């Protein structure tokens, strides 16, 4: 039996085993790991896919992450905020389509007006969709009491990527100031857990200066933090950002894509019951990216519901896909491609993280 097969027979891996598995060559060994990701998914959470309608509420952001196209310092970004009625229209669409769940994502804003804005939207969405949609927020770092208020107003999941667990690397992709601190991000993740959320985090894959050992460390971090959900995807350069200056150091796109799939498969093998998103960034690097993500072990996709006129302005990175497909079209084409690869879309279901449910049932 090959070394890879021997390692894959184990239930869990330590950091050096994860490094070994992430270092396999393209072709046979890579495919072997991806197949195992799918096999573990089939056994644990089943070949089921949950849809989260993504609403990109605003591209206004007070932060300046070096990699991100909507960072405050990008003068080229044309700023927008959806009206409450536009948000409600997206929510109703998701509800009528039977999506079961929404994600509201924003740049990072702070202060009472923003806290209230989100609170009000959460209550309105619930009241106008008979509380049949579960809502995930992805609105960055906030004080613990704001996280609690949003939870009380009806958000049940929160996504806050750590971006990279290598603190030194984190410091090279963020400004060195009080607004961009790795420790604060960890504290925010802990506060989210305390507030009662299903907690999701994630990383970018293929950042300039990132190593395979860093990525193995990221997978270990997810295990140590016992997270409920992970969304991770390839880093994709954006021309109007400081990190673009290091574009020549990047792994080729197909390599970033392959490693991203390996990360998904190894995460599924190591945390069988969590929710794992097949990120939009995967689709940017490969037109079949989301399907391949699902076949490596992911079980969540996030069709974009943001009105088309605003979607072009929420450009985190270059070549973001589906910029001009309206929500109905995206939903239709998505459901047919998902069925075509043998996965079942679960309509009208919240798709809670089974990892979270099991932890809270046992505790
Ligand atoms: N402001 C919130 C949510 C919006 S950004 C936050 O930062 O948490 C959501 C995610 O987009 C970030 O966590 C980051 O991982 C990802 N992202 C930003 N720029 C990117 C890029 N150039 N390539 C790939 N992912 C990127
Ligand atoms: Fe703002 Fe999030 Fe982009 Fe950072 S990653 S600049 S916090 S939107």
mmCIF file of C-alpha atoms and ligand atoms in Angstrom:
data_model
loop_
_atom_site.group_PDB
_atom_site.id
_atom_site.type_symbol
_atom_site.label_atom_id
_atom_site.label_comp_id
_atom_site.label_asym_id
_atom_site.label_seq_id
_atom_site.Cartn_x
_atom_site.Cartn_y
_atom_site.Cartn_z
ATOM 1 C CA UNK A 1 0.000 0.000 0.000
ATOM 2 C CA UNK A 2 1.355 3.446 -0.889
ATOM 3 C CA UNK A 3 2.276 5.926 1.802
ATOM 4 C CA UNK A 4 -0.627 8.148 0.739
ATOM 5 C CA UNK A 5 -3.086 5.260 1.058
ATOM 6 C CA UNK A 6 -1.711 4.429 4.489
ATOM 7 C CA UNK A 7 -2.141 8.028 5.625
ATOM 8 C CA UNK A 8 -5.643 8.213 4.181
ATOM 9 C CA UNK A 9 -6.700 5.176 6.211
ATOM 10 C CA UNK A 10 -6.208 7.198 9.404
ATOM 11 C CA UNK A 11 -9.182 9.128 10.847
ATOM 12 C CA UNK A 12 -7.228 12.239 11.680
ATOM 13 C CA UNK A 13 -3.857 13.729 10.833
ATOM 14 C CA UNK A 14 -1.196 15.716 12.631
ATOM 15 C CA UNK A 15 0.472 18.732 11.123
ATOM 16 C CA UNK A 16 3.357 16.864 9.506
ATOM 17 C CA UNK A 17 0.997 14.313 7.942
ATOM 18 C CA UNK A 18 -1.151 17.144 6.604
ATOM 19 C CA UNK A 19 1.960 18.756 5.088
ATOM 20 C CA UNK A 20 2.833 15.469 3.433
ATOM 21 C CA UNK A 21 -0.652 15.070 2.045
ATOM 22 C CA UNK A 22 -0.716 18.642 0.748
ATOM 23 C CA UNK A 23 2.624 18.062 -0.971
ATOM 24 C CA UNK A 24 1.495 15.241 -3.262
ATOM 25 C CA UNK A 25 2.043 15.588 -7.001
ATOM 26 C CA UNK A 26 -0.782 16.479 -9.398
ATOM 27 C CA UNK A 27 -2.498 13.469 -10.992
ATOM 28 C CA UNK A 28 -2.957 10.120 -9.278
ATOM 29 C CA UNK A 29 -2.114 11.027 -5.678
ATOM 30 C CA UNK A 30 -4.051 14.274 -5.757
ATOM 31 C CA UNK A 31 -7.092 12.485 -7.170
ATOM 32 C CA UNK A 32 -6.809 9.787 -4.521
ATOM 33 C CA UNK A 33 -7.086 12.401 -1.748
ATOM 34 C CA UNK A 34 -9.973 14.208 -3.455
ATOM 35 C CA UNK A 35 -11.859 10.915 -3.806
ATOM 36 C CA UNK A 36 -11.348 10.213 -0.129
ATOM 37 C CA UNK A 37 -12.765 13.670 0.674
ATOM 38 C CA UNK A 38 -15.913 12.768 -1.246
ATOM 39 C CA UNK A 39 -16.121 9.306 0.364
ATOM 40 C CA UNK A 40 -15.940 10.796 3.873
ATOM 41 C CA UNK A 41 -18.545 13.412 2.977
ATOM 42 C CA UNK A 42 -20.906 10.712 1.622
ATOM 43 C CA UNK A 43 -20.573 8.737 4.877
ATOM 44 C CA UNK A 44 -20.889 11.650 7.302
ATOM 45 C CA UNK A 45 -23.109 14.462 5.984
ATOM 46 C CA UNK A 46 -24.245 12.724 2.796
ATOM 47 C CA UNK A 47 -24.018 13.875 -0.811
ATOM 48 C CA UNK A 48 -26.207 16.846 -0.052
ATOM 49 C CA UNK A 49 -25.772 20.500 -0.907
ATOM 50 C CA UNK A 50 -27.210 23.442 1.008
ATOM 51 C CA UNK A 51 -27.799 26.766 -0.699
ATOM 52 C CA UNK A 52 -27.130 30.104 0.955
ATOM 53 C CA UNK A 53 -28.329 33.117 -0.968
ATOM 54 C CA UNK A 54 -25.538 35.698 -0.778
ATOM 55 C CA UNK A 55 -26.477 39.357 -0.346
ATOM 56 C CA UNK A 56 -23.551 41.757 -0.624
ATOM 57 C CA UNK A 57 -25.200 44.516 1.381
ATOM 58 C CA UNK A 58 -22.498 47.167 1.068
ATOM 59 C CA UNK A 59 -18.969 47.501 -0.289
ATOM 60 C CA UNK A 60 -18.182 50.311 2.119
ATOM 61 C CA UNK A 61 -15.326 49.303 4.386
ATOM 62 C CA UNK A 62 -13.233 51.098 6.980
ATOM 63 C CA UNK A 63 -10.343 48.653 6.706
ATOM 64 C CA UNK A 64 -7.380 48.367 4.384
ATOM 65 C CA UNK A 65 -6.493 44.697 3.995
ATOM 66 C CA UNK A 66 -3.745 44.657 1.335
ATOM 67 C CA UNK A 67 -5.387 41.925 -0.753
ATOM 68 C CA UNK A 68 -8.942 43.197 -1.016
ATOM 69 C CA UNK A 69 -10.481 45.194 -3.858
ATOM 70 C CA UNK A 70 -13.032 46.998 -1.662
ATOM 71 C CA UNK A 71 -10.485 48.187 0.925
ATOM 72 C CA UNK A 72 -11.086 51.761 2.095
ATOM 73 C CA UNK A 73 -7.991 53.032 0.254
ATOM 74 C CA UNK A 74 -9.123 51.859 -3.187
ATOM 75 C CA UNK A 75 -10.255 55.090 -4.837
ATOM 76 C CA UNK A 76 -11.409 53.162 -7.910
ATOM 77 C CA UNK A 77 -14.137 51.326 -6.002
ATOM 78 C CA UNK A 78 -17.544 52.922 -6.530
ATOM 79 C CA UNK A 79 -19.337 52.594 -3.205
ATOM 80 C CA UNK A 80 -22.929 51.434 -2.688
ATOM 81 C CA UNK A 81 -25.283 50.240 0.021
ATOM 82 C CA UNK A 82 -28.427 48.305 -0.894
ATOM 83 C CA UNK A 83 -31.705 49.801 0.292
ATOM 84 C CA UNK A 84 -33.758 47.827 2.801
ATOM 85 C CA UNK A 85 -36.311 47.127 0.089
ATOM 86 C CA UNK A 86 -33.626 45.732 -2.224
ATOM 87 C CA UNK A 87 -32.421 43.446 0.562
ATOM 88 C CA UNK A 88 -35.961 42.312 1.268
ATOM 89 C CA UNK A 89 -36.486 41.557 -2.392
ATOM 90 C CA UNK A 90 -33.380 39.320 -2.406
ATOM 91 C CA UNK A 91 -34.559 37.620 0.783
ATOM 92 C CA UNK A 92 -38.019 36.949 -0.626
ATOM 93 C CA UNK A 93 -36.443 35.528 -3.777
ATOM 94 C CA UNK A 94 -34.345 33.124 -1.684
ATOM 95 C CA UNK A 95 -37.409 32.177 0.349
ATOM 96 C CA UNK A 96 -39.572 31.536 -2.710
ATOM 97 C CA UNK A 97 -36.809 29.478 -4.310
ATOM 98 C CA UNK A 98 -36.635 27.350 -1.150
ATOM 99 C CA UNK A 99 -33.007 28.217 -0.395
ATOM 100 C CA UNK A 100 -33.518 27.856 3.351
ATOM 101 C CA UNK A 101 -30.739 30.252 4.202
ATOM 102 C CA UNK A 102 -29.133 33.643 3.532
ATOM 103 C CA UNK A 103 -25.684 35.166 3.995
ATOM 104 C CA UNK A 104 -25.440 38.915 4.488
ATOM 105 C CA UNK A 105 -21.921 40.138 3.768
ATOM 106 C CA UNK A 106 -20.490 43.633 4.079
ATOM 107 C CA UNK A 107 -17.231 45.514 4.225
ATOM 108 C CA UNK A 108 -16.293 46.109 7.831
ATOM 109 C CA UNK A 109 -18.157 49.080 9.284
ATOM 110 C CA UNK A 110 -18.404 50.081 12.926
ATOM 111 C CA UNK A 111 -20.574 52.156 15.200
ATOM 112 C CA UNK A 112 -24.132 52.239 16.465
ATOM 113 C CA UNK A 113 -25.769 53.183 13.159
ATOM 114 C CA UNK A 114 -24.323 50.101 11.451
ATOM 115 C CA UNK A 115 -25.188 47.816 14.382
ATOM 116 C CA UNK A 116 -28.797 49.070 14.255
ATOM 117 C CA UNK A 117 -28.991 48.813 10.480
ATOM 118 C CA UNK A 118 -28.121 45.099 10.578
ATOM 119 C CA UNK A 119 -30.377 44.488 13.567
ATOM 120 C CA UNK A 120 -33.313 46.091 11.799
ATOM 121 C CA UNK A 121 -32.709 44.141 8.594
ATOM 122 C CA UNK A 122 -32.535 40.845 10.479
ATOM 123 C CA UNK A 123 -35.863 41.480 12.189
ATOM 124 C CA UNK A 124 -37.525 42.619 8.977
ATOM 125 C CA UNK A 125 -36.309 39.623 6.974
ATOM 126 C CA UNK A 126 -37.577 37.229 9.637
ATOM 127 C CA UNK A 127 -40.939 38.917 9.906
ATOM 128 C CA UNK A 128 -41.465 38.972 6.130
ATOM 129 C CA UNK A 129 -40.325 35.392 5.480
ATOM 130 C CA UNK A 130 -42.097 33.764 8.447
ATOM 131 C CA UNK A 131 -38.696 33.071 10.047
ATOM 132 C CA UNK A 132 -38.149 30.287 7.532
ATOM 133 C CA UNK A 133 -34.695 31.487 6.484
ATOM 134 C CA UNK A 134 -31.654 30.989 8.678
ATOM 135 C CA UNK A 135 -29.299 33.930 8.430
ATOM 136 C CA UNK A 136 -25.517 33.999 8.413
ATOM 137 C CA UNK A 137 -23.652 37.262 8.862
ATOM 138 C CA UNK A 138 -20.222 38.109 7.501
ATOM 139 C CA UNK A 139 -19.655 41.684 8.672
ATOM 140 C CA UNK A 140 -16.156 41.519 10.113
ATOM 141 C CA UNK A 141 -14.858 42.180 13.617
ATOM 142 C CA UNK A 142 -17.366 43.758 15.997
ATOM 143 C CA UNK A 143 -17.585 44.258 19.754
ATOM 144 C CA UNK A 144 -18.963 41.292 21.714
ATOM 145 C CA UNK A 145 -22.198 43.123 22.562
ATOM 146 C CA UNK A 146 -22.896 43.803 18.877
ATOM 147 C CA UNK A 147 -22.415 40.122 18.107
ATOM 148 C CA UNK A 148 -24.935 39.344 20.896
ATOM 149 C CA UNK A 149 -27.450 41.889 19.640
ATOM 150 C CA UNK A 150 -27.326 40.480 16.127
ATOM 151 C CA UNK A 151 -27.727 36.964 17.480
ATOM 152 C CA UNK A 152 -30.766 38.089 19.470
ATOM 153 C CA UNK A 153 -32.172 39.739 16.338
ATOM 154 C CA UNK A 154 -32.062 36.398 14.539
ATOM 155 C CA UNK A 155 -28.617 35.727 13.023
ATOM 156 C CA UNK A 156 -27.534 32.188 13.854
ATOM 157 C CA UNK A 157 -24.230 31.773 11.991
ATOM 158 C CA UNK A 158 -21.227 34.038 11.469
ATOM 159 C CA UNK A 159 -18.322 33.858 9.051
ATOM 160 C CA UNK A 160 -15.061 35.545 9.984
ATOM 161 C CA UNK A 161 -12.013 34.240 8.194
ATOM 162 C CA UNK A 162 -8.709 34.280 10.049
ATOM 163 C CA UNK A 163 -7.225 34.702 6.515
ATOM 164 C CA UNK A 164 -4.013 32.909 7.549
ATOM 165 C CA UNK A 165 -3.050 31.372 10.871
ATOM 166 C CA UNK A 166 0.603 32.283 10.379
ATOM 167 C CA UNK A 167 0.767 35.484 12.397
ATOM 168 C CA UNK A 168 3.884 36.736 10.548
ATOM 169 C CA UNK A 169 2.232 36.186 7.171
ATOM 170 C CA UNK A 170 -0.945 37.887 8.467
ATOM 171 C CA UNK A 171 1.193 40.923 9.271
ATOM 172 C CA UNK A 172 2.541 41.080 5.709
ATOM 173 C CA UNK A 173 -0.950 41.150 4.183
ATOM 174 C CA UNK A 174 -2.431 43.756 6.538
ATOM 175 C CA UNK A 175 -1.394 47.242 7.611
ATOM 176 C CA UNK A 176 0.523 47.314 10.863
ATOM 177 C CA UNK A 177 -2.026 49.251 12.917
ATOM 178 C CA UNK A 178 -4.621 48.743 15.646
ATOM 179 C CA UNK A 179 -7.396 47.929 13.193
ATOM 180 C CA UNK A 180 -5.687 44.883 11.715
ATOM 181 C CA UNK A 181 -4.539 42.636 14.540
ATOM 182 C CA UNK A 182 -4.408 38.854 14.423
ATOM 183 C CA UNK A 183 -5.109 38.584 18.170
ATOM 184 C CA UNK A 184 -8.264 40.668 17.800
ATOM 185 C CA UNK A 185 -9.519 38.314 15.141
ATOM 186 C CA UNK A 186 -8.999 35.326 17.428
ATOM 187 C CA UNK A 187 -10.807 37.148 20.222
ATOM 188 C CA UNK A 188 -13.680 37.955 17.856
ATOM 189 C CA UNK A 189 -13.987 34.268 16.927
ATOM 190 C CA UNK A 190 -14.142 33.377 20.628
ATOM 191 C CA UNK A 191 -16.798 36.033 21.261
ATOM 192 C CA UNK A 192 -18.884 34.658 18.405
ATOM 193 C CA UNK A 193 -18.812 31.226 19.975
ATOM 194 C CA UNK A 194 -19.825 32.665 23.359
ATOM 195 C CA UNK A 195 -22.706 34.568 21.780
ATOM 196 C CA UNK A 196 -24.133 31.242 20.550
ATOM 197 C CA UNK A 197 -23.391 31.347 16.826
ATOM 198 C CA UNK A 198 -22.390 28.492 14.585
ATOM 199 C CA UNK A 199 -18.922 29.835 13.924
ATOM 200 C CA UNK A 200 -17.236 29.790 10.553
ATOM 201 C CA UNK A 201 -13.739 30.815 9.641
ATOM 202 C CA UNK A 202 -11.355 30.213 6.773
ATOM 203 C CA UNK A 203 -8.216 31.211 4.953
ATOM 204 C CA UNK A 204 -6.965 32.296 1.573
ATOM 205 C CA UNK A 205 -4.879 29.747 -0.266
ATOM 206 C CA UNK A 206 -1.806 30.692 -2.308
ATOM 207 C CA UNK A 207 -1.017 34.068 -0.749
ATOM 208 C CA UNK A 208 2.385 35.496 -1.654
ATOM 209 C CA UNK A 209 4.884 34.063 0.837
ATOM 210 C CA UNK A 210 2.525 31.294 2.050
ATOM 211 C CA UNK A 211 3.933 27.771 2.332
ATOM 212 C CA UNK A 212 2.407 24.294 2.372
ATOM 213 C CA UNK A 213 3.353 24.078 6.062
ATOM 214 C CA UNK A 214 1.333 27.242 6.702
ATOM 215 C CA UNK A 215 -1.692 25.628 5.078
ATOM 216 C CA UNK A 216 -1.234 22.453 7.123
ATOM 217 C CA UNK A 217 -1.158 24.740 10.183
ATOM 218 C CA UNK A 218 -4.420 26.342 9.013
ATOM 219 C CA UNK A 219 -6.126 22.933 8.950
ATOM 220 C CA UNK A 220 -4.846 22.189 12.454
ATOM 221 C CA UNK A 221 -6.177 25.556 13.620
ATOM 222 C CA UNK A 222 -9.688 24.702 12.392
ATOM 223 C CA UNK A 223 -9.515 21.501 14.426
ATOM 224 C CA UNK A 224 -8.166 23.192 17.562
ATOM 225 C CA UNK A 225 -10.779 25.938 17.382
ATOM 226 C CA UNK A 226 -13.403 23.236 16.814
ATOM 227 C CA UNK A 227 -15.128 25.448 14.235
ATOM 228 C CA UNK A 228 -18.530 24.595 12.788
ATOM 229 C CA UNK A 229 -18.072 25.889 9.257
ATOM 230 C CA UNK A 230 -15.211 26.753 6.938
ATOM 231 C CA UNK A 231 -15.117 28.851 3.802
ATOM 232 C CA UNK A 232 -11.749 28.989 2.139
ATOM 233 C CA UNK A 233 -10.593 29.584 -1.376
ATOM 234 C CA UNK A 234 -7.696 30.616 -3.544
ATOM 235 C CA UNK A 235 -6.225 34.084 -3.179
ATOM 236 C CA UNK A 236 -6.840 36.005 -6.399
ATOM 237 C CA UNK A 237 -4.934 39.166 -7.127
ATOM 238 C CA UNK A 238 -6.691 42.497 -7.603
ATOM 239 C CA UNK A 239 -4.908 45.186 -9.631
ATOM 240 C CA UNK A 240 -5.877 48.087 -7.363
ATOM 241 C CA UNK A 241 -4.458 46.654 -4.153
ATOM 242 C CA UNK A 242 -0.996 46.835 -2.552
ATOM 243 C CA UNK A 243 -0.530 43.043 -2.651
ATOM 244 C CA UNK A 244 -0.712 43.151 -6.438
ATOM 245 C CA UNK A 245 2.947 44.262 -6.403
ATOM 246 C CA UNK A 246 3.804 40.681 -5.411
ATOM 247 C CA UNK A 247 1.750 39.000 -8.162
ATOM 248 C CA UNK A 248 4.923 37.580 -9.771
ATOM 249 C CA UNK A 249 5.533 35.456 -6.638
ATOM 250 C CA UNK A 250 2.198 33.657 -6.836
ATOM 251 C CA UNK A 251 1.755 29.974 -7.569
ATOM 252 C CA UNK A 252 0.189 29.538 -11.026
ATOM 253 C CA UNK A 253 -3.641 29.663 -10.890
ATOM 254 C CA UNK A 254 -4.036 25.926 -11.596
ATOM 255 C CA UNK A 255 -1.730 25.149 -8.687
ATOM 256 C CA UNK A 256 -3.632 27.456 -6.314
ATOM 257 C CA UNK A 257 -6.800 25.721 -7.461
ATOM 258 C CA UNK A 258 -5.407 22.207 -6.959
ATOM 259 C CA UNK A 259 -4.133 23.005 -3.465
ATOM 260 C CA UNK A 260 -7.482 24.615 -2.595
ATOM 261 C CA UNK A 261 -9.249 21.356 -3.533
ATOM 262 C CA UNK A 262 -6.762 19.342 -1.472
ATOM 263 C CA UNK A 263 -7.435 21.650 1.478
ATOM 264 C CA UNK A 264 -11.182 20.996 1.173
ATOM 265 C CA UNK A 265 -10.713 17.228 0.962
ATOM 266 C CA UNK A 266 -8.302 17.075 3.901
ATOM 267 C CA UNK A 267 -10.554 19.288 5.982
ATOM 268 C CA UNK A 268 -13.527 17.011 5.275
ATOM 269 C CA UNK A 269 -11.457 13.961 6.240
ATOM 270 C CA UNK A 270 -10.385 15.631 9.483
ATOM 271 C CA UNK A 271 -13.688 17.319 10.398
ATOM 272 C CA UNK A 272 -16.359 15.089 8.809
ATOM 273 C CA UNK A 273 -19.459 16.861 10.167
ATOM 274 C CA UNK A 274 -18.717 20.547 9.587
ATOM 275 C CA UNK A 275 -20.172 22.636 6.778
ATOM 276 C CA UNK A 276 -17.640 23.480 4.068
ATOM 277 C CA UNK A 277 -18.361 26.033 1.353
ATOM 278 C CA UNK A 278 -17.306 25.640 -2.258
ATOM 279 C CA UNK A 279 -16.176 29.257 -2.582
ATOM 280 C CA UNK A 280 -16.884 31.595 -5.457
ATOM 281 C CA UNK A 281 -13.130 32.163 -5.829
ATOM 282 C CA UNK A 282 -12.799 28.506 -6.893
ATOM 283 C CA UNK A 283 -15.075 29.240 -9.823
ATOM 284 C CA UNK A 284 -12.921 32.225 -10.783
ATOM 285 C CA UNK A 285 -9.953 29.949 -11.404
ATOM 286 C CA UNK A 286 -11.879 27.103 -13.048
ATOM 287 C CA UNK A 287 -15.323 27.276 -14.646
ATOM 288 C CA UNK A 288 -16.172 23.966 -12.953
ATOM 289 C CA UNK A 289 -14.651 25.144 -9.682
ATOM 290 C CA UNK A 290 -17.721 24.918 -7.494
ATOM 291 C CA UNK A 291 -18.652 21.449 -8.727
ATOM 292 C CA UNK A 292 -15.081 20.258 -8.177
ATOM 293 C CA UNK A 293 -15.200 21.743 -4.675
ATOM 294 C CA UNK A 294 -18.364 19.755 -3.926
ATOM 295 C CA UNK A 295 -16.744 16.591 -5.283
ATOM 296 C CA UNK A 296 -13.757 17.113 -2.962
ATOM 297 C CA UNK A 297 -15.965 17.331 0.157
ATOM 298 C CA UNK A 298 -17.664 20.740 0.271
ATOM 299 C CA UNK A 299 -21.424 20.768 0.964
ATOM 300 C CA UNK A 300 -22.467 24.436 0.760
ATOM 301 C CA UNK A 301 -22.725 26.841 -2.167
ATOM 302 C CA UNK A 302 -23.630 30.495 -2.055
ATOM 303 C CA UNK A 303 -25.483 31.685 -5.161
ATOM 304 C CA UNK A 304 -25.095 35.434 -5.485
ATOM 305 C CA UNK A 305 -28.403 37.299 -5.079
ATOM 306 C CA UNK A 306 -26.976 40.830 -5.062
ATOM 307 C CA UNK A 307 -28.724 42.964 -7.717
ATOM 308 C CA UNK A 308 -26.645 42.835 -10.908
ATOM 309 C CA UNK A 309 -26.090 46.609 -10.980
ATOM 310 C CA UNK A 310 -24.325 46.467 -7.589
ATOM 311 C CA UNK A 311 -22.595 43.143 -8.063
ATOM 312 C CA UNK A 312 -19.952 44.639 -10.336
ATOM 313 C CA UNK A 313 -18.971 46.972 -7.515
ATOM 314 C CA UNK A 314 -18.410 44.267 -4.912
ATOM 315 C CA UNK A 315 -15.117 43.254 -6.451
ATOM 316 C CA UNK A 316 -12.946 41.612 -3.842
ATOM 317 C CA UNK A 317 -10.646 40.306 -6.599
ATOM 318 C CA UNK A 318 -10.194 40.268 -10.392
ATOM 319 C CA UNK A 319 -12.469 38.244 -12.693
ATOM 320 C CA UNK A 320 -15.151 37.505 -10.114
ATOM 321 C CA UNK A 321 -17.629 35.180 -11.877
ATOM 322 C CA UNK A 322 -21.369 35.578 -12.596
ATOM 323 C CA UNK A 323 -21.268 39.376 -12.577
ATOM 324 C CA UNK A 324 -24.060 39.774 -15.077
ATOM 325 C CA UNK A 325 -26.216 36.707 -14.471
ATOM 326 C CA UNK A 326 -29.325 37.649 -12.555
ATOM 327 C CA UNK A 327 -30.312 35.680 -9.495
ATOM 328 C CA UNK A 328 -32.958 33.557 -11.204
ATOM 329 C CA UNK A 329 -30.569 32.501 -13.955
ATOM 330 C CA UNK A 330 -27.725 31.739 -11.537
ATOM 331 C CA UNK A 331 -30.069 29.645 -9.386
ATOM 332 C CA UNK A 332 -31.370 27.696 -12.358
ATOM 333 C CA UNK A 333 -27.982 26.905 -13.871
ATOM 334 C CA UNK A 334 -26.591 26.063 -10.455
ATOM 335 C CA UNK A 335 -29.284 23.530 -9.651
ATOM 336 C CA UNK A 336 -28.791 21.728 -12.954
ATOM 337 C CA UNK A 337 -24.995 21.520 -12.642
ATOM 338 C CA UNK A 338 -25.273 20.267 -9.076
ATOM 339 C CA UNK A 339 -27.725 17.504 -9.981
ATOM 340 C CA UNK A 340 -25.516 16.564 -12.925
ATOM 341 C CA UNK A 341 -22.642 15.622 -10.600
ATOM 342 C CA UNK A 342 -24.858 13.368 -8.481
ATOM 343 C CA UNK A 343 -25.401 15.700 -5.537
ATOM 344 C CA UNK A 344 -28.800 16.470 -4.073
ATOM 345 C CA UNK A 345 -29.812 20.066 -3.330
ATOM 346 C CA UNK A 346 -31.659 20.336 -0.036
ATOM 347 C CA UNK A 347 -34.410 22.905 -0.508
ATOM 348 C CA UNK A 348 -36.413 24.359 2.403
ATOM 349 C CA UNK A 349 -33.836 23.161 4.916
ATOM 350 C CA UNK A 350 -31.633 25.286 7.158
ATOM 351 C CA UNK A 351 -28.586 23.053 6.681
ATOM 352 C CA UNK A 352 -27.182 23.667 10.151
ATOM 353 C CA UNK A 353 -23.656 22.512 10.819
ATOM 354 C CA UNK A 354 -24.031 18.954 12.101
ATOM 355 C CA UNK A 355 -20.775 19.454 13.947
ATOM 356 C CA UNK A 356 -22.452 22.253 15.925
ATOM 357 C CA UNK A 357 -25.625 20.268 16.508
ATOM 358 C CA UNK A 358 -23.687 17.227 17.744
ATOM 359 C CA UNK A 359 -21.492 19.299 20.069
ATOM 360 C CA UNK A 360 -24.512 20.986 21.599
ATOM 361 C CA UNK A 361 -26.489 17.779 21.933
ATOM 362 C CA UNK A 362 -23.669 15.959 23.677
ATOM 363 C CA UNK A 363 -22.799 18.918 25.962
HETATM 364 N N1 LIG B 1 -15.399 42.454 5.490
HETATM 365 C C1 LIG B 1 -15.700 41.122 5.915
HETATM 366 C C2 LIG B 1 -16.422 40.300 4.854
HETATM 367 C C3 LIG B 1 -16.149 40.627 3.427
HETATM 368 S S1 LIG B 1 -14.587 40.112 2.811
HETATM 369 C C4 LIG B 1 -14.438 40.409 6.340
HETATM 370 O O1 LIG B 1 -13.358 40.836 5.964
HETATM 371 O O2 LIG B 1 -14.573 39.453 7.074
HETATM 372 C C5 LIG B 1 -14.839 38.359 2.748
HETATM 373 C C6 LIG B 1 -13.620 37.557 2.424
HETATM 374 O O3 LIG B 1 -13.187 37.805 1.099
HETATM 375 C C7 LIG B 1 -12.389 37.859 3.259
HETATM 376 O O4 LIG B 1 -12.448 37.191 4.484
HETATM 377 C C8 LIG B 1 -11.256 37.343 2.365
HETATM 378 O O5 LIG B 1 -10.835 36.053 2.746
HETATM 379 C C9 LIG B 1 -11.897 37.271 0.965
HETATM 380 N N2 LIG B 1 -11.084 38.038 0.013
HETATM 381 C C10 LIG B 1 -10.834 39.358 0.031
HETATM 382 N N3 LIG B 1 -9.975 39.676 -0.961
HETATM 383 C C11 LIG B 1 -9.674 38.530 -1.618
HETATM 384 C C12 LIG B 1 -8.832 38.189 -2.703
HETATM 385 N N4 LIG B 1 -8.120 39.121 -3.329
HETATM 386 N N5 LIG B 1 -8.783 36.896 -3.110
HETATM 387 C C13 LIG B 1 -9.525 35.948 -2.486
HETATM 388 N N6 LIG B 1 -10.316 36.208 -1.423
HETATM 389 C C14 LIG B 1 -10.393 37.475 -0.993
HETATM 390 FE FE1 LIG B 2 -12.754 45.248 4.274
HETATM 391 FE FE2 LIG B 2 -13.200 42.603 4.551
HETATM 392 FE FE3 LIG B 2 -11.977 43.607 2.372
HETATM 393 FE FE4 LIG B 2 -10.667 43.626 4.707
HETATM 394 S S1 LIG B 2 -11.353 41.793 3.547
HETATM 395 S S2 LIG B 2 -10.776 45.324 3.262
HETATM 396 S S3 LIG B 2 -12.350 44.026 6.136
HETATM 397 S S4 LIG B 2 -14.067 43.940 3.015
#
